[in-house]
PDB file of C-alpha atoms in Angstrom:
ATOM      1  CA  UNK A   1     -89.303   6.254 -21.857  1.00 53.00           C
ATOM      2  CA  UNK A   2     -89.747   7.320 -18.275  1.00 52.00           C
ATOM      3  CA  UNK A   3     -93.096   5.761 -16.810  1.00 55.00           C
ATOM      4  CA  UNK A   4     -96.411   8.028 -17.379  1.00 54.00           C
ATOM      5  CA  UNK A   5     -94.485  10.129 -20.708  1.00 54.00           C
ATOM      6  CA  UNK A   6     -96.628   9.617 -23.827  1.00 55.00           C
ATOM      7  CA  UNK A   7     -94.515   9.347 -27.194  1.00 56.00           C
ATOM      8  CA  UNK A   8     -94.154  12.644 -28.677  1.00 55.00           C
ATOM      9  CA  UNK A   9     -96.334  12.832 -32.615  1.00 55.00           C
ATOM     10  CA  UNK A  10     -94.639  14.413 -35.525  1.00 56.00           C
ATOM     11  CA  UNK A  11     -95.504  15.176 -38.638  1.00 59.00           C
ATOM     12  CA  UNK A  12     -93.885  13.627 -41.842  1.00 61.00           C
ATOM     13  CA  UNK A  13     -90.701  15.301 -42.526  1.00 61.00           C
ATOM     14  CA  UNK A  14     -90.723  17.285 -38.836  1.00 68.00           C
ATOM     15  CA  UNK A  15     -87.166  16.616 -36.844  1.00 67.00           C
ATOM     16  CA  UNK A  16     -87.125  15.373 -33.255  1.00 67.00           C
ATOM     17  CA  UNK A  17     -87.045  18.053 -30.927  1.00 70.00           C
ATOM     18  CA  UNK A  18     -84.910  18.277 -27.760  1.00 61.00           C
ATOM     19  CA  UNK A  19     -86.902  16.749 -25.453  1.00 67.00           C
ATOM     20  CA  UNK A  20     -87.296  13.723 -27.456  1.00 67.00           C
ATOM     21  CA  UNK A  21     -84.034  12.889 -27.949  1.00 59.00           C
ATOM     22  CA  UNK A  22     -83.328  13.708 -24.152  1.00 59.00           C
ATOM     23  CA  UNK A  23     -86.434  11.105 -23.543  1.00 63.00           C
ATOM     24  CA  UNK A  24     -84.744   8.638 -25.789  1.00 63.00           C
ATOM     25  CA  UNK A  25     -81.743   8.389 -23.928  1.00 56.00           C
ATOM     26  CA  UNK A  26     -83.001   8.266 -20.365  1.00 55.00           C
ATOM     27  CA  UNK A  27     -85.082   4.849 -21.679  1.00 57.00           C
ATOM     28  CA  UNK A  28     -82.206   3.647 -22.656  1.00 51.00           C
ATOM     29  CA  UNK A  29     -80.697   4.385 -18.542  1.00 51.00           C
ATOM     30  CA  UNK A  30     -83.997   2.805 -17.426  1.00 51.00           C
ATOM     31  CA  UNK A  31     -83.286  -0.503 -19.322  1.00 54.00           C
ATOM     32  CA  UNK A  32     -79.446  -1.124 -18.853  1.00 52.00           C
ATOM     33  CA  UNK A  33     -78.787  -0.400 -14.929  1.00 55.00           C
ATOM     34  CA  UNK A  34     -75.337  -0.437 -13.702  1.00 53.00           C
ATOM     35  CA  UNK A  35     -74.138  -3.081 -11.686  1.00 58.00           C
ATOM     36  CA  UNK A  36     -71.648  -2.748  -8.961  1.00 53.00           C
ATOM     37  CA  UNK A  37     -69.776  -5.920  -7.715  1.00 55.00           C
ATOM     38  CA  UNK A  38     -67.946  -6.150  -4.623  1.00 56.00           C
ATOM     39  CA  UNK A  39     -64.450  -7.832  -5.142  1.00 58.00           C
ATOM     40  CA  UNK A  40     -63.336  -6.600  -1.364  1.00 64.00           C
ATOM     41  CA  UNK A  41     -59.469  -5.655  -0.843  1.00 71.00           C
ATOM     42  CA  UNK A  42     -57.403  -4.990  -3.695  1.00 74.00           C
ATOM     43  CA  UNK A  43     -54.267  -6.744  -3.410  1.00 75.00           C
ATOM     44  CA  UNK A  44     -50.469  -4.817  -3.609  1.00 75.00           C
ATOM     45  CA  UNK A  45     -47.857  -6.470  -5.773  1.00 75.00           C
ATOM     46  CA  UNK A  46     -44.740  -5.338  -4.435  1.00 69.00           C
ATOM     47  CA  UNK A  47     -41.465  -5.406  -6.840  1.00 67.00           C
ATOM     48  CA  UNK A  48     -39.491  -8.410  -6.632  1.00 66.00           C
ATOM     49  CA  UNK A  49     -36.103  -7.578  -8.680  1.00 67.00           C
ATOM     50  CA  UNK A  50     -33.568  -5.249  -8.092  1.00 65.00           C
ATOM     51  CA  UNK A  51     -32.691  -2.584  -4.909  1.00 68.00           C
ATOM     52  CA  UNK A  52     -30.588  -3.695  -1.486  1.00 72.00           C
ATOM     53  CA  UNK A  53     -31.311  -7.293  -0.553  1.00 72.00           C
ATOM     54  CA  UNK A  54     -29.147 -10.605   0.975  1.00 74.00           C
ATOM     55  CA  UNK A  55     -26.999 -12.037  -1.501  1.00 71.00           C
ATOM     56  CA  UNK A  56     -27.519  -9.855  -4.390  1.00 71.00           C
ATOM     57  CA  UNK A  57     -24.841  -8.745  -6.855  1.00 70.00           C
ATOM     58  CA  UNK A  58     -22.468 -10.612  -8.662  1.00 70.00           C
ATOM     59  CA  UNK A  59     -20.107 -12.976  -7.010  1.00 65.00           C
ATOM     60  CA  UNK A  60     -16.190 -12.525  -7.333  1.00 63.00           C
ATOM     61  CA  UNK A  61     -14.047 -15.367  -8.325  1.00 61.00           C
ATOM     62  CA  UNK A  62     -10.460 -16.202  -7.918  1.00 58.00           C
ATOM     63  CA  UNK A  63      -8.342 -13.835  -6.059  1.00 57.00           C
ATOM     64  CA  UNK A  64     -10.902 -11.403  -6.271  1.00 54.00           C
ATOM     65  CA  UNK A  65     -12.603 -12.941  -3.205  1.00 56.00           C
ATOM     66  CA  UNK A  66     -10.549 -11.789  -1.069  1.00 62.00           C
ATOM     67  CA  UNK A  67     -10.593 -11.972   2.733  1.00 62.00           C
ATOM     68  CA  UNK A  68     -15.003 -11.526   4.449  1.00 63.00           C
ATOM     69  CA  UNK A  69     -15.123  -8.973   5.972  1.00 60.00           C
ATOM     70  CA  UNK A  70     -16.577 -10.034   9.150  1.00 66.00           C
ATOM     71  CA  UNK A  71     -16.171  -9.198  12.827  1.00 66.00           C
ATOM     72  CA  UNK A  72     -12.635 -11.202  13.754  1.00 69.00           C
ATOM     73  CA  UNK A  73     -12.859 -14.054  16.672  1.00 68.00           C
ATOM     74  CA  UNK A  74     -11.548 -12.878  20.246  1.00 81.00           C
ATOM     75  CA  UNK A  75      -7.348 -13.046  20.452  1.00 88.00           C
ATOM     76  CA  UNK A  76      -5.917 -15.017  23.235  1.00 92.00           C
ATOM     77  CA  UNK A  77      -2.127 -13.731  24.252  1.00 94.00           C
ATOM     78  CA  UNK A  78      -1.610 -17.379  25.080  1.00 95.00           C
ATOM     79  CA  UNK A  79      -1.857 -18.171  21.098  1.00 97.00           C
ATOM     80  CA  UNK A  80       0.650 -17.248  18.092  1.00 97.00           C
ATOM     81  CA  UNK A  81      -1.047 -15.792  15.125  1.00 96.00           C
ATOM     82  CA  UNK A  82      -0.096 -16.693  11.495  1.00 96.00           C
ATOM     83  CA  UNK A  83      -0.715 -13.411   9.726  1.00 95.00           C
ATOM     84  CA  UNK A  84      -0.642 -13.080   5.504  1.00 95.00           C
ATOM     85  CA  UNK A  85      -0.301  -9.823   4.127  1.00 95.00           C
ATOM     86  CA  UNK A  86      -1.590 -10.042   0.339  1.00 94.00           C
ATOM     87  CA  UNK A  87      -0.304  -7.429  -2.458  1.00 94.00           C
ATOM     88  CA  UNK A  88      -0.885  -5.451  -5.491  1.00 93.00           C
ATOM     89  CA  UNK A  89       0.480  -8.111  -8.461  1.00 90.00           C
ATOM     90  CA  UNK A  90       0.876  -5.063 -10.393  1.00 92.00           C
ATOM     91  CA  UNK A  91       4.035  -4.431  -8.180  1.00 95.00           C
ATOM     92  CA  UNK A  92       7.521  -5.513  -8.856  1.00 96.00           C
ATOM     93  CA  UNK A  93       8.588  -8.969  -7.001  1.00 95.00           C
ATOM     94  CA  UNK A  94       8.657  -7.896  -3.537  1.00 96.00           C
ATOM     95  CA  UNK A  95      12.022 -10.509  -3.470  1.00 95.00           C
ATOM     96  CA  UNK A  96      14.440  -8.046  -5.445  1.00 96.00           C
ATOM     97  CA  UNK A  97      16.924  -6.977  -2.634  1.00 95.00           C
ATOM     98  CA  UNK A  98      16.388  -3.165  -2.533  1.00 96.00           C
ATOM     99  CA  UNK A  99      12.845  -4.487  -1.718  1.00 97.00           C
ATOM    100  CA  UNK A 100      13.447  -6.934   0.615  1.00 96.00           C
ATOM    101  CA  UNK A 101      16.100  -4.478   2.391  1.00 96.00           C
ATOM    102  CA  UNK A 102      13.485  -2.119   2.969  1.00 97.00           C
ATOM    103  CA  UNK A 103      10.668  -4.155   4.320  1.00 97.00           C
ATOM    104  CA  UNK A 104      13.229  -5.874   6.788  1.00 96.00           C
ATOM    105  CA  UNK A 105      14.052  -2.419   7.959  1.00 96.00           C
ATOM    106  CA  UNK A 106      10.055  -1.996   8.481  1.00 96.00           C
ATOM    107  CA  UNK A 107       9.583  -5.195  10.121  1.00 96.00           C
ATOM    108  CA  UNK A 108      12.452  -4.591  12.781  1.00 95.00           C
ATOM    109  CA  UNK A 109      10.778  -1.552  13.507  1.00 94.00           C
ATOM    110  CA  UNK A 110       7.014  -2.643  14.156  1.00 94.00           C
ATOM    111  CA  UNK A 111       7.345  -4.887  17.058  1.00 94.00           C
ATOM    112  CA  UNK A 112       6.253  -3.371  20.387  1.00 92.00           C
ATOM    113  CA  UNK A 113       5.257  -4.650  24.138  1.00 92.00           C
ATOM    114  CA  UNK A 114       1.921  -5.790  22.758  1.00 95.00           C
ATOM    115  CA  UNK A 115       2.599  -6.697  19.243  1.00 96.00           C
ATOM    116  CA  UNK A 116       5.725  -8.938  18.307  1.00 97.00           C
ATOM    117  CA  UNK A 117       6.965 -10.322  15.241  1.00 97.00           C
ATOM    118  CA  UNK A 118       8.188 -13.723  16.073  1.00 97.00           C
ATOM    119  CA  UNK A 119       9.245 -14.857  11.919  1.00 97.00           C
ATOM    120  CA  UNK A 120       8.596 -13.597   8.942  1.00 98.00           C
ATOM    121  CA  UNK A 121       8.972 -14.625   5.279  1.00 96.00           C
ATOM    122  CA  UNK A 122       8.906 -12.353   1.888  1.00 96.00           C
ATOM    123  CA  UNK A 123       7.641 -13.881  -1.067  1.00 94.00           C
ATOM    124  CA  UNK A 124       6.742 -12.623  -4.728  1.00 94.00           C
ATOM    125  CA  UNK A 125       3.298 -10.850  -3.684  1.00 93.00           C
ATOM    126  CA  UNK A 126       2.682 -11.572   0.123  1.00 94.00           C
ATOM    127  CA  UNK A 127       4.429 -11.442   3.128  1.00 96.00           C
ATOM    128  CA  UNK A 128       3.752 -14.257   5.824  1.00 96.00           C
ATOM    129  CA  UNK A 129       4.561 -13.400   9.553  1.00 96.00           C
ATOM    130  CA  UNK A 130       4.223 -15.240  12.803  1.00 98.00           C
ATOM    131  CA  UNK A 131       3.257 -12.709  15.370  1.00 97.00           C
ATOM    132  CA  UNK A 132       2.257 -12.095  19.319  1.00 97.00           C
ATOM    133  CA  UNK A 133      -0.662  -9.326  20.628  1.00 96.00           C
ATOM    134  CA  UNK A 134      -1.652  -9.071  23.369  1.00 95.00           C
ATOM    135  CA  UNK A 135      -5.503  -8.887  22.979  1.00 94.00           C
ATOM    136  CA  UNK A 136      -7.440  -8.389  20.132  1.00 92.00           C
ATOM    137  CA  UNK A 137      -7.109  -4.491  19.561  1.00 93.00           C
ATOM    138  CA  UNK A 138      -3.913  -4.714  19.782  1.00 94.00           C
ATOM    139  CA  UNK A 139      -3.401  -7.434  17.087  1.00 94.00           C
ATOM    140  CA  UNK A 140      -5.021  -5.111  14.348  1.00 93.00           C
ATOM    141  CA  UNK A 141      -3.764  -1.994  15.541  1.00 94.00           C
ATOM    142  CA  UNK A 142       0.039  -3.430  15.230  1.00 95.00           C
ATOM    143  CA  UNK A 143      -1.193  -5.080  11.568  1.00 94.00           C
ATOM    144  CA  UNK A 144      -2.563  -2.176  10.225  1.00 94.00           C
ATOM    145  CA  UNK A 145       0.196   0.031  11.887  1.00 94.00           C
ATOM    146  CA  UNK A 146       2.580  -2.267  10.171  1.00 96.00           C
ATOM    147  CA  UNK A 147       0.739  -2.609   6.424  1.00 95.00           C
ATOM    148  CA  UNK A 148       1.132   1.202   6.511  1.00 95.00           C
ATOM    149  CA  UNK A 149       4.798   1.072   7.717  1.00 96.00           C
ATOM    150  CA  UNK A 150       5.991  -1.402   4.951  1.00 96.00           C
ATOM    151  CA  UNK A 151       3.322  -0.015   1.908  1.00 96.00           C
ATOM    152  CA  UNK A 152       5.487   3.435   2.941  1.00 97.00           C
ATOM    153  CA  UNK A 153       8.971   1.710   2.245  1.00 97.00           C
ATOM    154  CA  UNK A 154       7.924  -0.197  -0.888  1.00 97.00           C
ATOM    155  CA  UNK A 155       6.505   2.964  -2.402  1.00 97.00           C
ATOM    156  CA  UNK A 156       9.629   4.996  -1.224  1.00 97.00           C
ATOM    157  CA  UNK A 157      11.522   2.649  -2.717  1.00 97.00           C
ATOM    158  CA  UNK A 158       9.739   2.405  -6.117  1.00 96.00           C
ATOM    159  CA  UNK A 159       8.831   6.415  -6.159  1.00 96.00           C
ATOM    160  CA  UNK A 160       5.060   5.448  -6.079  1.00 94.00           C
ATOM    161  CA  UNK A 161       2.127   6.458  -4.532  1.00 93.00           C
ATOM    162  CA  UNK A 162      -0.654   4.565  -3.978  1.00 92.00           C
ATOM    163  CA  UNK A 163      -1.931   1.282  -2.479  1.00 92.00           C
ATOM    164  CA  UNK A 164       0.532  -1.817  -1.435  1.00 95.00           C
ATOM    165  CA  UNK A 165      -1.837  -4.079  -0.152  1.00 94.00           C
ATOM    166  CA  UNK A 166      -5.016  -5.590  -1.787  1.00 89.00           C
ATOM    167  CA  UNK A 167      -7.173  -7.090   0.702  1.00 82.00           C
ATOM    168  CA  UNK A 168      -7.726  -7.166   4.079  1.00 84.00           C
ATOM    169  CA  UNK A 169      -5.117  -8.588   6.551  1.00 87.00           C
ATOM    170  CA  UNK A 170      -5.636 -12.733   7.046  1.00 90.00           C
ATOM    171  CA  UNK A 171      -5.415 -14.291  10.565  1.00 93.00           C
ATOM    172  CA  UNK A 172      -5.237 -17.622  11.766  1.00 93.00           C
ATOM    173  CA  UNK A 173      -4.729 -18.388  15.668  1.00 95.00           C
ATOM    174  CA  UNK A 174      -2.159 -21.123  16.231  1.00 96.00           C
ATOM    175  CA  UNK A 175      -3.384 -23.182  19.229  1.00 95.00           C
ATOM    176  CA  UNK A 176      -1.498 -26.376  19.906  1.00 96.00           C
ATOM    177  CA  UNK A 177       2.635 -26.764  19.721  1.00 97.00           C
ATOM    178  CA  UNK A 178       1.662 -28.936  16.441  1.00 97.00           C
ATOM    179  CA  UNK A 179       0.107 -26.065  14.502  1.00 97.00           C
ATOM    180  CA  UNK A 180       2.657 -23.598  16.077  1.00 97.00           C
ATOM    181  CA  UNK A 181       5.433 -26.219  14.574  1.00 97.00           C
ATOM    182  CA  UNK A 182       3.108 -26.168  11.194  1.00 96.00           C
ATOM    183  CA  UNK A 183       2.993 -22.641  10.954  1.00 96.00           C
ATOM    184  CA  UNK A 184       6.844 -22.243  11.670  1.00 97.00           C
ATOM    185  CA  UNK A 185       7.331 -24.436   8.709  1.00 96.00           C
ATOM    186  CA  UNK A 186       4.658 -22.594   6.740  1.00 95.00           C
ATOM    187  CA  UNK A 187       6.392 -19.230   6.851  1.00 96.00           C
ATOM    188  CA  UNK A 188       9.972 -19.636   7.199  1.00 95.00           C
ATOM    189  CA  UNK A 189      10.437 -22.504   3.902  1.00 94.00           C
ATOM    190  CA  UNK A 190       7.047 -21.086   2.130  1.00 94.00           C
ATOM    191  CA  UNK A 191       9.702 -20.653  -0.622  1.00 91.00           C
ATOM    192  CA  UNK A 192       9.781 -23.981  -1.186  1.00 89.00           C
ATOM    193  CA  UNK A 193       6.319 -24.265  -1.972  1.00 88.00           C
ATOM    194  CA  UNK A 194       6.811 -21.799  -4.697  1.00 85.00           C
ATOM    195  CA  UNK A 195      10.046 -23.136  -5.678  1.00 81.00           C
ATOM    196  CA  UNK A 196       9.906 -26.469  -5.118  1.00 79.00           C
ATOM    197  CA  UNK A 197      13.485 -27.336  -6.789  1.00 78.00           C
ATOM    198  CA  UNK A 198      15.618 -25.156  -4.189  1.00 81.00           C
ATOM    199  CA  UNK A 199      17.100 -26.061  -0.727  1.00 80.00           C
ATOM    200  CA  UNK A 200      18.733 -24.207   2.284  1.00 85.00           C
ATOM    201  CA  UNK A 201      17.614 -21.325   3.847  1.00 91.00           C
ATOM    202  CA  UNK A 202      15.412 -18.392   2.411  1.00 93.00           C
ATOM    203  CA  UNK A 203      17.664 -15.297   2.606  1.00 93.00           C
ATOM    204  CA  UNK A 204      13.936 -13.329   2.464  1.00 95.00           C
ATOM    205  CA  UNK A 205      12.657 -14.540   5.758  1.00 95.00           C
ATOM    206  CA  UNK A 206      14.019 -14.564   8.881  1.00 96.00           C
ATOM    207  CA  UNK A 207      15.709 -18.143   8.963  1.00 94.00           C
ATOM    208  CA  UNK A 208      18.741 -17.040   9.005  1.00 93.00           C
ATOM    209  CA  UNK A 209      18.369 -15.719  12.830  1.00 94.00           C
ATOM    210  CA  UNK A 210      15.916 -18.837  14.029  1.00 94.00           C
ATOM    211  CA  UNK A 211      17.691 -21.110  16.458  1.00 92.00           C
ATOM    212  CA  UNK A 212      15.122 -23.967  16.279  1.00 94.00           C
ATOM    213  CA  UNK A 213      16.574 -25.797  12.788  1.00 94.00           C
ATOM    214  CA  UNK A 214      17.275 -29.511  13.759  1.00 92.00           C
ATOM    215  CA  UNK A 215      20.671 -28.958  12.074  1.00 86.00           C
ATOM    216  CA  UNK A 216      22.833 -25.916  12.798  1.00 76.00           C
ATOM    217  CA  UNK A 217      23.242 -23.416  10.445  1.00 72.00           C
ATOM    218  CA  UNK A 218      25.203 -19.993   9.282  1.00 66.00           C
ATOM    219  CA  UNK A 219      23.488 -16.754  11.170  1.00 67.00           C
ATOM    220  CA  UNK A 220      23.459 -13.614   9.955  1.00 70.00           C
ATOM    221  CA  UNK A 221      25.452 -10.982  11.683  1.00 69.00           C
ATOM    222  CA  UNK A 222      23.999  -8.083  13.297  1.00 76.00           C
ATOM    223  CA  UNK A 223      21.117  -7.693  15.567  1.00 87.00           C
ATOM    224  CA  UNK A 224      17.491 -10.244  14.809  1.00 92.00           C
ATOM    225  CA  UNK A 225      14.672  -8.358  13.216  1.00 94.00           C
ATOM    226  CA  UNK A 226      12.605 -10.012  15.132  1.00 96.00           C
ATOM    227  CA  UNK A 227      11.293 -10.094  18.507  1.00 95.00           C
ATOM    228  CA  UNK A 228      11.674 -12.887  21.245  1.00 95.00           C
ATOM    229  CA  UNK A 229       8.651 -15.367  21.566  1.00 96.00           C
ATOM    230  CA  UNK A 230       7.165 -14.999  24.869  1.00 96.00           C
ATOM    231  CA  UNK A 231       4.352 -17.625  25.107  1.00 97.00           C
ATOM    232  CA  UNK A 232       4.787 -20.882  25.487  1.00 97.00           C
ATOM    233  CA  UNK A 233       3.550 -21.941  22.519  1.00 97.00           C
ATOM    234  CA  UNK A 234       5.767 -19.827  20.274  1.00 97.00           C
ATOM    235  CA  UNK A 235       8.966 -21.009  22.643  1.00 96.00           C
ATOM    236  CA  UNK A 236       9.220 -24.113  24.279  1.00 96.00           C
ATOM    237  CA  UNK A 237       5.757 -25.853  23.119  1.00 97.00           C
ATOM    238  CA  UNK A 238       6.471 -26.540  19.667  1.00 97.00           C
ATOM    239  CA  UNK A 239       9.390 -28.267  20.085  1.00 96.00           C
ATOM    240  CA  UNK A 240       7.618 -31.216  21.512  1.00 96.00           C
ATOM    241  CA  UNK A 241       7.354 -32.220  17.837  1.00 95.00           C
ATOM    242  CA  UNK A 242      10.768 -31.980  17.267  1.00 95.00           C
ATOM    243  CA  UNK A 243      12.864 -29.133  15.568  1.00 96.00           C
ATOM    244  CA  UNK A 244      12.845 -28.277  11.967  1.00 95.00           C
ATOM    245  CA  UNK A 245      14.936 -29.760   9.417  1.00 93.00           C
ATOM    246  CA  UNK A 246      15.842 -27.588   6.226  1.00 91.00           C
ATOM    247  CA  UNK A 247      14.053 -30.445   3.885  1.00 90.00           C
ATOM    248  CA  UNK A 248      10.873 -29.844   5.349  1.00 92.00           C
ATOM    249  CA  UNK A 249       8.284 -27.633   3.086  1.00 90.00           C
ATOM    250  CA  UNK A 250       4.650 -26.875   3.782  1.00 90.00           C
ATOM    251  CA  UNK A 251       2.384 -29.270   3.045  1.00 81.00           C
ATOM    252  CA  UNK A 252      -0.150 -28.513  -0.115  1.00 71.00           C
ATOM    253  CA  UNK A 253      -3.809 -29.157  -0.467  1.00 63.00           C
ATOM    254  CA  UNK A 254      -3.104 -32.163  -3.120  1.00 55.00           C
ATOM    255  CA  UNK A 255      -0.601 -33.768  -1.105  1.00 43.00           C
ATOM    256  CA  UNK A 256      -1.337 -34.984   2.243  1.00 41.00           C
ATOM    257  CA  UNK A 257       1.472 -34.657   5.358  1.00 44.00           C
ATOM    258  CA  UNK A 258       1.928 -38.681   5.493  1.00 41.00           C
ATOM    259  CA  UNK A 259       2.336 -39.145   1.337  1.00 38.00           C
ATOM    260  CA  UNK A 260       4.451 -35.819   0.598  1.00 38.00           C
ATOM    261  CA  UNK A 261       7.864 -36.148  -0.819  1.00 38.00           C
ATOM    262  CA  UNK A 262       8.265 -32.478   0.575  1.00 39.00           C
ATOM    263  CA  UNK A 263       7.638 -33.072   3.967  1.00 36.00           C
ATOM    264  CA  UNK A 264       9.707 -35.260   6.487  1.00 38.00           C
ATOM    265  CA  UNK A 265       7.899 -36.835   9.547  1.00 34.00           C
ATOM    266  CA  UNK A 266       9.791 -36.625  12.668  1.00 37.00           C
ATOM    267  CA  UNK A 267       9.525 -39.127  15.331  1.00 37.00           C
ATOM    268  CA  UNK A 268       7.968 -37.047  18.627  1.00 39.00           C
ATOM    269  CA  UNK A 269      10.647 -36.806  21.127  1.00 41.00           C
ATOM    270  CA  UNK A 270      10.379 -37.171  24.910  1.00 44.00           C
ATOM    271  CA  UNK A 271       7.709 -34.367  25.689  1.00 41.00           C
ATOM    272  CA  UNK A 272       9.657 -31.436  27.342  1.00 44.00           C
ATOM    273  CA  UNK A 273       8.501 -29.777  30.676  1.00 46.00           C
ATOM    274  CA  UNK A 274       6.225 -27.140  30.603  1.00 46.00           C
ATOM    275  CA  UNK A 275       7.131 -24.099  32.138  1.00 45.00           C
TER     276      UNK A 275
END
């Protein structure tokens, strides 16, 4: 009751009127006051799960990975470039002859002053080349120009449409006359590393028209559909290692160069002049 208020009186059996009840309830105000407590700035929980962030999403596996797509390293002319061109495994073996026919034809077509195709080799779903730009544009302008060129004759061959290749083109600059010799060996017996049992030359590459085979060997007839090497590297450099015999095959990841049955090591011959 507020201070100064006397208690209403009723009678026996009178109700309270309004203003007692009304009196009631402010004494009951009076006694329990409210009580504000500071607890200062209230503190934002942002979300922690889901939305755009680094590394999030699944992770592919197996040949699903593919090539990263990040910015490529600066070309040198001065350096070969061993180039893998990766395709659909839902096409036909790209080895049957109507196929390989066809993406000769493409290849012999592609090189130009600043993109060359030194060697090639055609295997059951990728194509390995050996190739010469002359800067850095001009080594994925002639790759791309070329994926389009041969995904054109493979579908015209097949009566397709659609995507040939799966992934992004792979690069790898070739910098010393030992990896040039590696990467010579790579591409034109990769064959052998598929098909470990055969022997000779690979009538899908362009072996039959290389002149650098430590023994001589049938060439095809006609003109090469391949260009000329013009750095040193790709012609004269390599050679320092000593020419290729036709029992060499590329070296695998379980088997080192010095242990393989696969590979033969040649004695270095007398370095030759560099010109």
């Amino acid at each position: 009751m507020p201070h100064g208020a006397h208690p209403a009186v009723h009678g026996p059996g009178e109700p309270p009127s309004v203003s007692d009840v009304l009196d009631s309830k402010l004494e009951v105000c009076y006694m329990c006051p409210i009580q504000v407590v500071s607890t200062g700035q209230l503190e934002i929980r942002f979300r922690t799960w889901g939305g755009r962030r680094r590394g999030a999403g699944r992770k592919p596996s197996g040949r699903k990975v593919g090539v990263p797509h990040r910015p490529r390293p600066l070309h040198e002319r001065r350096h070969p470039v061993h180039v893998t061109l990766r395709a659909d495994r839902r096409l036909p073996s790209l080895r049957e002859e109507r196929l390989v026919l066809a993406l000769r034809r493409g290849l012999a077509r592609a090189s130009r002053c600043e993109f060359r195709i030194l060697q090639f080799s055609i295997q059951t779903d990728h194509v390995h080349l050996m190739v010469e730009a002359e800067d850095r544009s001009a080594l994925s302008r002639g790759v791309q120009g070329l994926g389009i060129r041969l995904a054109k004759a493979v579908n015209s061959v097949l009566g397709r449409r659609g995507k040939v290749w799966t992934d992004r083109f792979h690069a790898r600059p070739l910098r010393s006359p030992r990896e040039v010799r590696n990467g010579l060996v790579y591409v034109l017996q990769n064959w052998r590393k598929h098909l470990p049992a055969v022997g000779g030359i690979d009538p899908c590459s362009s072996a039959p028209w290389f002149t650098g085979w430590r023994k001589a060997s049938s060439s095809m007839s006609g003109s090469p559909p391949v260009y000329p090497p013009r750095t040193w590297l790709a012609a004269v450099g390599w050679q320092r290692h000593g020419l290729i015999g036709l029992d060499e095959a590329p070296a695998t990841p379980k088997t080192s160069r010095r242990t393989s049955r696969d590979v033969r090591i040649v004695t270095p011959p007398a370095a030759l002049p560099r010109r």
